Structures are given as structure tokens and as C-alpha cells.
C-alpha positions as a printed NumPy array, in Angstrom:
array([[207.324,  88.124, 273.679],
       [206.469,  91.113, 271.479],
       [205.947,  88.81 , 268.49 ],
       [203.616,  86.621, 270.544],
       [201.558,  89.669, 271.546],
       [201.403,  90.809, 267.925],
       [200.149,  87.429, 266.779],
       [197.656,  87.32 , 269.65 ],
       [196.235,  90.693, 268.655],
       [196.005,  89.544, 265.026],
       [194.238,  86.343, 266.075],
       [191.733,  88.287, 268.175],
       [191.142,  90.698, 265.305],
       [190.681,  87.815, 262.878],
       [188.189,  86.167, 265.226],
       [186.183,  89.388, 265.572],
       [186.044,  89.763, 261.782],
       [185.198,  86.128, 261.013],
       [182.736,  85.465, 263.856],
       [179.718,  87.115, 262.123],
       [180.392,  85.104, 258.956],
       [180.588,  81.898, 260.984],
       [177.26 ,  82.692, 262.676],
       [175.696,  83.521, 259.306],
       [176.816,  80.215, 257.787],
       [175.762,  78.234, 260.855],
       [172.27 ,  79.78 , 260.964],
       [171.826,  79.075, 257.252],
       [172.085,  75.345, 258.057],
       [169.854,  75.186, 261.151],
       [166.143,  74.741, 261.768],
       [164.093,  77.587, 263.332],
       [163.946,  75.927, 266.795],
       [167.721,  75.405, 266.774],
       [168.27 ,  79.073, 265.835],
       [165.923,  80.269, 268.578],
       [167.46 ,  78.076, 271.293],
       [171.091,  78.19 , 270.107],
       [171.372,  74.408, 269.962],
       [172.464,  71.915, 267.301],
       [176.138,  72.831, 267.075],
       [177.61 ,  74.568, 264.045],
       [175.888,  72.478, 261.339],
       [172.666,  71.738, 263.201],
       [171.263,  68.269, 263.785],
       [169.779,  68.177, 260.257],
       [166.795,  66.285, 261.636],
       [163.758,  66.185, 259.328],
       [161.488,  69.186, 259.867],
       [158.028,  70.152, 258.666],
       [157.754,  73.122, 256.328],
       [154.789,  75.009, 257.775],
       [154.483,  77.285, 254.735],
       [154.341,  74.241, 252.479],
       [151.647,  72.74 , 254.709],
       [149.606,  75.934, 254.573],
       [149.836,  76.123, 250.783],
       [148.976,  72.452, 250.208],
       [145.658,  72.297, 252.057],
       [143.468,  69.804, 250.157],
       [140.558,  71.486, 248.379],
       [137.223,  70.008, 247.293],
       [138.622,  68.854, 243.941],
       [141.398,  66.928, 245.695],
       [138.879,  65.29 , 248.047],
       [136.61 ,  64.277, 245.173],
       [139.563,  62.803, 243.295],
       [140.644,  60.881, 246.405],
       [137.095,  59.499, 246.889],
       [136.984,  58.376, 243.264],
       [140.377,  56.679, 243.602],
       [139.446,  54.92 , 246.862],
       [135.752,  53.959, 246.712],
       [134.348,  52.614, 249.932],
       [136.737,  54.454, 252.245],
       [135.349,  56.866, 254.783],
       [136.009,  60.572, 254.538],
       [138.059,  60.41 , 257.754],
       [140.329,  57.743, 256.292],
       [140.715,  59.685, 253.066],
       [141.564,  62.897, 254.977],
       [144.102,  61.023, 257.132],
       [145.784,  59.593, 254.016],
       [145.894,  63.014, 252.325],
       [147.34 ,  64.509, 255.506],
       [150.086,  61.871, 255.599],
       [150.915,  62.515, 251.949],
       [150.997,  66.255, 252.599],
       [153.306,  65.882, 255.581],
       [155.629,  63.574, 253.617],
       [155.81 ,  66.075, 250.761],
       [156.497,  68.984, 253.144],
       [159.132,  67.244, 255.291],
       [162.685,  68.369, 254.539],
       [166.111,  68.948, 256.072],
       [166.894,  72.371, 257.596],
       [169.762,  73.169, 255.211],
       [167.652,  72.219, 252.18 ],
       [164.717,  74.222, 253.577],
       [166.763,  77.385, 254.137],
       [168.536,  77.45 , 250.773],
       [165.424,  76.379, 248.864],
       [163.401,  79.174, 250.453],
       [166.156,  81.651, 249.61 ],
       [165.443,  81.026, 245.922],
       [161.703,  80.275, 245.981],
       [160.267,  82.795, 248.447],
       [161.988,  85.682, 246.626],
       [163.382,  86.024, 243.073],
       [166.958,  85.862, 244.338],
       [168.421,  85.161, 240.894],
       [166.797,  88.363, 239.647],
       [168.254,  90.28 , 242.587],
       [171.716,  88.829, 241.908],
       [171.406,  89.831, 238.245],
       [170.395,  93.362, 239.286],
       [173.399,  93.547, 241.596],
       [175.681,  92.399, 238.788],
       [174.263,  94.946, 236.324],
       [174.52 ,  97.814, 238.809],
       [178.005,  97.067, 240.181],
       [179.575,  96.356, 236.78 ],
       [177.966,  99.441, 235.219],
       [179.186, 101.655, 238.044],
       [182.712, 100.247, 237.91 ],
       [183.055, 100.534, 234.123],
       [181.883, 104.165, 234.086],
       [184.06 , 104.987, 237.1  ],
       [187.105, 103.641, 235.246],
       [186.217, 105.599, 232.095],
       [186.096, 108.794, 234.178],
       [188.888, 108.074, 236.671],
       [191.684, 107.062, 234.288],
       [191.823, 110.29 , 232.218],
       [191.293, 112.425, 235.333],
       [194.049, 110.625, 237.231],
       [196.401, 110.842, 234.254],
       [195.822, 114.595, 233.969],
       [196.474, 115.112, 237.682],
       [199.605, 112.944, 237.629],
       [201.313, 113.676, 234.311],
       [200.004, 116.93 , 232.832],
       [201.042, 120.431, 233.846],
       [198.206, 122.956, 233.877],
       [196.998, 125.867, 235.955],
       [194.873, 124.764, 238.919],
       [196.09 , 121.164, 238.967],
       [196.902, 121.218, 242.676],
       [193.561, 122.867, 243.448],
       [191.766, 120.169, 241.441],
       [193.587, 117.441, 243.357],
       [192.748, 119.162, 246.64 ],
       [189.087, 119.12 , 245.576],
       [189.343, 115.382, 244.968],
       [190.752, 114.908, 248.466],
       [187.982, 117.077, 249.882],
       [185.353, 114.898, 248.168],
       [186.826, 111.889, 249.962],
       [185.828, 113.501, 253.267],
       [182.133, 113.885, 252.377],
       [180.006, 110.957, 253.639],
       [177.379, 109.493, 251.33 ],
       [174.602, 110.225, 253.822],
       [175.318, 113.961, 253.636],
       [174.484, 114.178, 249.916],
       [171.767, 111.506, 249.771],
       [168.834, 113.925, 250.069],
       [169.991, 116.37 , 247.327],
       [170.772, 113.436, 245.046],
       [167.358, 111.903, 245.636],
       [165.526, 115.173, 245.02 ],
       [167.431, 115.722, 241.78 ],
       [166.66 , 112.223, 240.533],
       [163.013, 112.545, 241.567],
       [162.594, 115.778, 239.603],
       [164.089, 114.064, 236.554],
       [161.751, 111.096, 237.003],
       [164.616, 108.637, 237.388],
       [163.685, 106.99 , 240.688],
       [162.796, 103.289, 240.525],
       [165.22 , 102.734, 237.658],
       [168.71 , 101.399, 237.02 ],
       [169.79 , 104.972, 236.313],
       [168.989, 105.971, 239.902],
       [171.218, 103.168, 241.168],
       [174.13 , 103.928, 238.835],
       [174.333, 107.651, 237.989],
       [175.19 , 109.083, 241.46 ],
       [178.286, 106.879, 241.77 ],
       [179.792, 107.149, 238.295],
       [182.442, 109.626, 239.465],
       [184.608, 108.133, 242.193],
       [186.917, 110.508, 244.052],
       [188.599, 107.49 , 245.609],
       [189.157, 105.931, 242.181],
       [190.722, 109.143, 240.851],
       [192.938, 109.4  , 243.933],
       [194.019, 105.752, 243.78 ],
       [194.831, 105.848, 240.064],
       [196.619, 109.192, 240.392],
       [198.844, 107.752, 243.112],
       [199.638, 104.793, 240.863],
       [200.353, 106.982, 237.808],
       [202.743, 109.093, 239.869],
       [204.994, 106.04 , 239.998],
       [204.958, 105.505, 236.219],
       [208.173, 106.933, 234.667],
       [207.705, 110.148, 232.692],
       [210.035, 108.711, 230.059],
       [207.328, 106.198, 229.115],
       [204.838, 109.013, 228.503],
       [207.392, 111.088, 226.602],
       [208.245, 108.111, 224.383],
       [204.556, 107.633, 223.569],
       [204.274, 111.314, 222.624],
       [207.321, 111.045, 220.387],
       [205.582, 108.145, 218.616],
       [202.752, 110.52 , 217.772],
       [200.19 , 109.43 , 220.339],
       [197.676, 111.921, 221.675],
       [196.925, 112.221, 225.362],
       [193.806, 110.028, 225.231],
       [195.698, 107.37 , 223.267],
       [198.388, 107.419, 225.955],
       [195.742, 106.93 , 228.652],
       [194.11 , 103.896, 227.053],
       [197.041, 102.3  , 225.201],
       [199.956, 103.002, 227.544],
       [198.741, 103.84 , 231.039],
       [195.813, 101.408, 231.187],
       [197.923,  98.238, 230.652],
       [200.369,  99.336, 233.344],
       [197.532, 100.077, 235.799],
       [195.958,  96.595, 235.885],
       [197.001,  95.884, 239.529],
       [195.607,  99.24 , 240.687],
       [192.41 ,  98.676, 238.688],
       [191.908,  95.27 , 240.307],
       [192.382,  96.84 , 243.734],
       [189.883,  99.559, 242.858],
       [187.472,  96.951, 241.469],
       [187.475,  95.102, 244.8  ],
       [186.677,  98.327, 246.687],
       [184.048,  99.547, 244.219],
       [182.207,  96.282, 243.609],
       [182.17 ,  95.36 , 247.3  ],
       [180.803,  98.76 , 248.296],
       [177.996,  98.82 , 245.725],
       [177.157,  95.114, 245.842],
       [176.604,  95.367, 249.617],
       [174.956,  98.802, 249.546],
       [171.573,  98.812, 251.262],
       [171.21 , 102.499, 252.085],
       [170.959, 104.037, 248.6  ],
       [168.862, 101.336, 246.856],
       [166.455, 101.439, 249.804],
       [165.927, 105.158, 249.129],
       [165.514, 105.216, 245.341],
       [163.843, 101.82 , 244.755],
       [160.456, 102.032, 246.415],
       [157.867, 100.609, 244.053],
       [159.5  ,  98.129, 241.678],
       [160.4  ,  94.811, 243.267],
       [162.1  ,  93.68 , 240.048],
       [164.821,  96.287, 240.626],
       [165.773,  95.082, 244.108],
       [169.492,  94.523, 244.635],
       [170.74 ,  91.552, 246.719],
       [170.758,  93.389, 250.091],
       [167.175,  94.541, 249.522],
       [166.253,  90.917, 248.866],
       [166.94 ,  90.157, 252.535],
       [163.85 ,  92.215, 253.404],
       [161.68 ,  89.529, 251.808],
       [162.272,  87.319, 254.856],
       [161.658,  89.953, 257.53 ],
       [158.526,  90.317, 259.629],
       [156.384,  87.789, 257.798],
       [153.087,  86.465, 259.12 ],
       [154.954,  83.944, 261.267],
       [157.893,  86.223, 262.097],
       [161.238,  86.66 , 260.379],
       [162.67 ,  83.62 , 258.592],
       [166.196,  83.768, 259.97 ],
       [167.363,  80.547, 258.334],
       [166.455,  81.56 , 254.758],
       [167.643,  85.097, 255.531],
       [171.086,  83.829, 256.522],
       [171.122,  81.487, 253.515],
       [170.412,  84.481, 251.274],
       [173.179,  86.476, 252.96 ],
       [175.594,  83.574, 252.444],
       [174.73 ,  83.364, 248.74 ],
       [175.205,  87.132, 248.398],
       [178.632,  87.055, 250.079],
       [180.051,  84.052, 248.183],
       [180.752,  85.938, 244.879],
       [182.673,  88.645, 246.74 ],
       [184.779,  86.129, 248.654],
       [185.523,  84.18 , 245.481],
       [186.476,  87.353, 243.589],
       [188.788,  88.498, 246.377],
       [190.506,  85.118, 246.658],
       [191.102,  85.031, 242.9  ],
       [192.424,  88.599, 242.802],
       [194.167,  88.664, 246.183],
       [197.728,  88.86 , 244.868],
       [196.907,  91.589, 242.346],
       [194.871,  93.451, 244.972],
       [197.789,  93.611, 247.411],
       [200.156,  94.522, 244.595],
       [197.874,  97.344, 243.439],
       [197.575,  98.802, 246.937],
       [201.343,  98.603, 247.467],
       [202.209, 100.221, 244.126],
       [199.671, 102.992, 244.746],
       [201.458, 104.022, 247.921],
       [198.422, 103.321, 250.143],
       [200.047, 101.657, 253.123]])
């Protein structure tokens, strides 16, 4: 009976976690009327629909009318206009799923936003690793005055929410003229207290004999970090990569603050704003299609690194 209750709780928890993703995927396949009325099932009816934005952009001008008159001499203007209208409707008729995912890429430079997200998240992670590995090694394997105080400071930094330091960080970057730049997106997060803590916990489990053997071979401390400790820390690094990349890939709060004037620097979450509060209201279908595209790389990365991720968490003592 207890096992049944445990599995029931896990199933309910899994449903709560997965339900928003299911709604997101379903809305990315539906037409606007189906989204508004909640009809069409999970995949929508996929009935042909008229793209109103396409219709508005393809209004025939005088040059098009003159060309149509020259191509069809003897026809009345009403007949020519009716034929042009039929051609316009045929060109602007599409399926809801095609409409949503096409708009995700055409109404906003989504590929540019994805590239920005890749540049920012990879840059942050690489610099975090460069800082965290030596710091974690020093806290785990070196003996020096103030080591425990330094580790306590790292733990204290874990307790400080990002929102509490956002204003001082923004003011400092503004005075340096770094807002609306990649530097503003990367610099504040290059030192990760969580990364130092995670790697330190992993290094605590590495035998001291391995470090002593490296020293006897003539290696310096930095050589030990990069040539001995780094290869052993791959599972912990993969676990940290999942945490770091997910956090900064999905971050909306900080980019919204420091990127205010340059649309080319928008990260993927900021790209969702392109479909909000338009002239005809928010485009929920393309918005959900964009969200689906943004989430897919994270899901794929986690599935590929799942075994190493769990192994890294277990070996780091974070249970």
C-alpha cells in the first residue's frame, strides 16, 4: 500500500510538471480560434486557415492592377479584383501548425535569438569553469589560513537571490557603458558560487594520494587542476553544465534589464515578446511554437547527458 501511494504521488508530481509542456506543444499546433475556445483536441483539427497578416501585407497595389488588366484585356475591373482576391486567399491559406512555426521564424529573427542564447550561455559556462575549478581545488585540497571562512563565504553567496543584487549590478554596468552588449549578459555571472560548491564537494571525494602523486611527478598546482582534477570531474562538470546552461538559456529577468535598445542582442526568452500585444492581440500559437523551439535544445541536451548528470550529482554528495 505504501509503495502504491509513493507511485501515486510521483505520478501526480510528474503530471504537474509535464502539463505546462503539453499545453505549450498543443497550442503550438492549433489555430487561434481553437486556442481561444479550447477545442480541436491535442493536435488541433489542422483545417486550412487564412493568414490575416499575409492578407494585409498582400493587398494589390496599382501596379498589380495594371499588370492584371494588361494580362486579361477585356475583363472588367470587378472580375480582375475578384481573381486577384482569390489568388491572394489561396496564397495566404495554410495549416495551423505550419502557420505557427513559420511565424516563429519569420515574424522575429528567432535564429539570431537562438545564436545569442548559445553565445551567452556557452561563454558564461566556460568562464565559470575556468574560475570554479581552481577555486574548488584550493578549497578541497589545499591547506591555508582562512580556507573555512572562504568556503563559508561561498555558502553565504548561495543564499543571496539574483534580484537582490540586480540594481547594483545594473548601475555598475551602466557607468561603464556596458549595457546593451554581450558583456552585460555575461560578466555578472562569470563567478558561480554554486559551481565552486559543487566542484569542491566532488574534489573532496578525490583521493589525496592522486594529488600527492602528481606533485611528486613535478606538477604545479595549476597543472594538477587542469591535467589531473579536470579529467576526473567530467560527471560533475556535466551536471553543472545542465544547471548553468538551463538557468541562463531560460533567463528573462536579467536580459530584460540590460538589453533595452538593441533588438539584435535579444536572447530566446526575450524573443517571445515579439508576439505579445500586437495590433490584433497576442499571437499565442506562434508564441507557443517559439517556446517549444527554445525548450527543445535543453531537453535534447538533458536526455543525452542524463546518465552523467545523475552520476555527477551522486558523486558530489548532493542528494
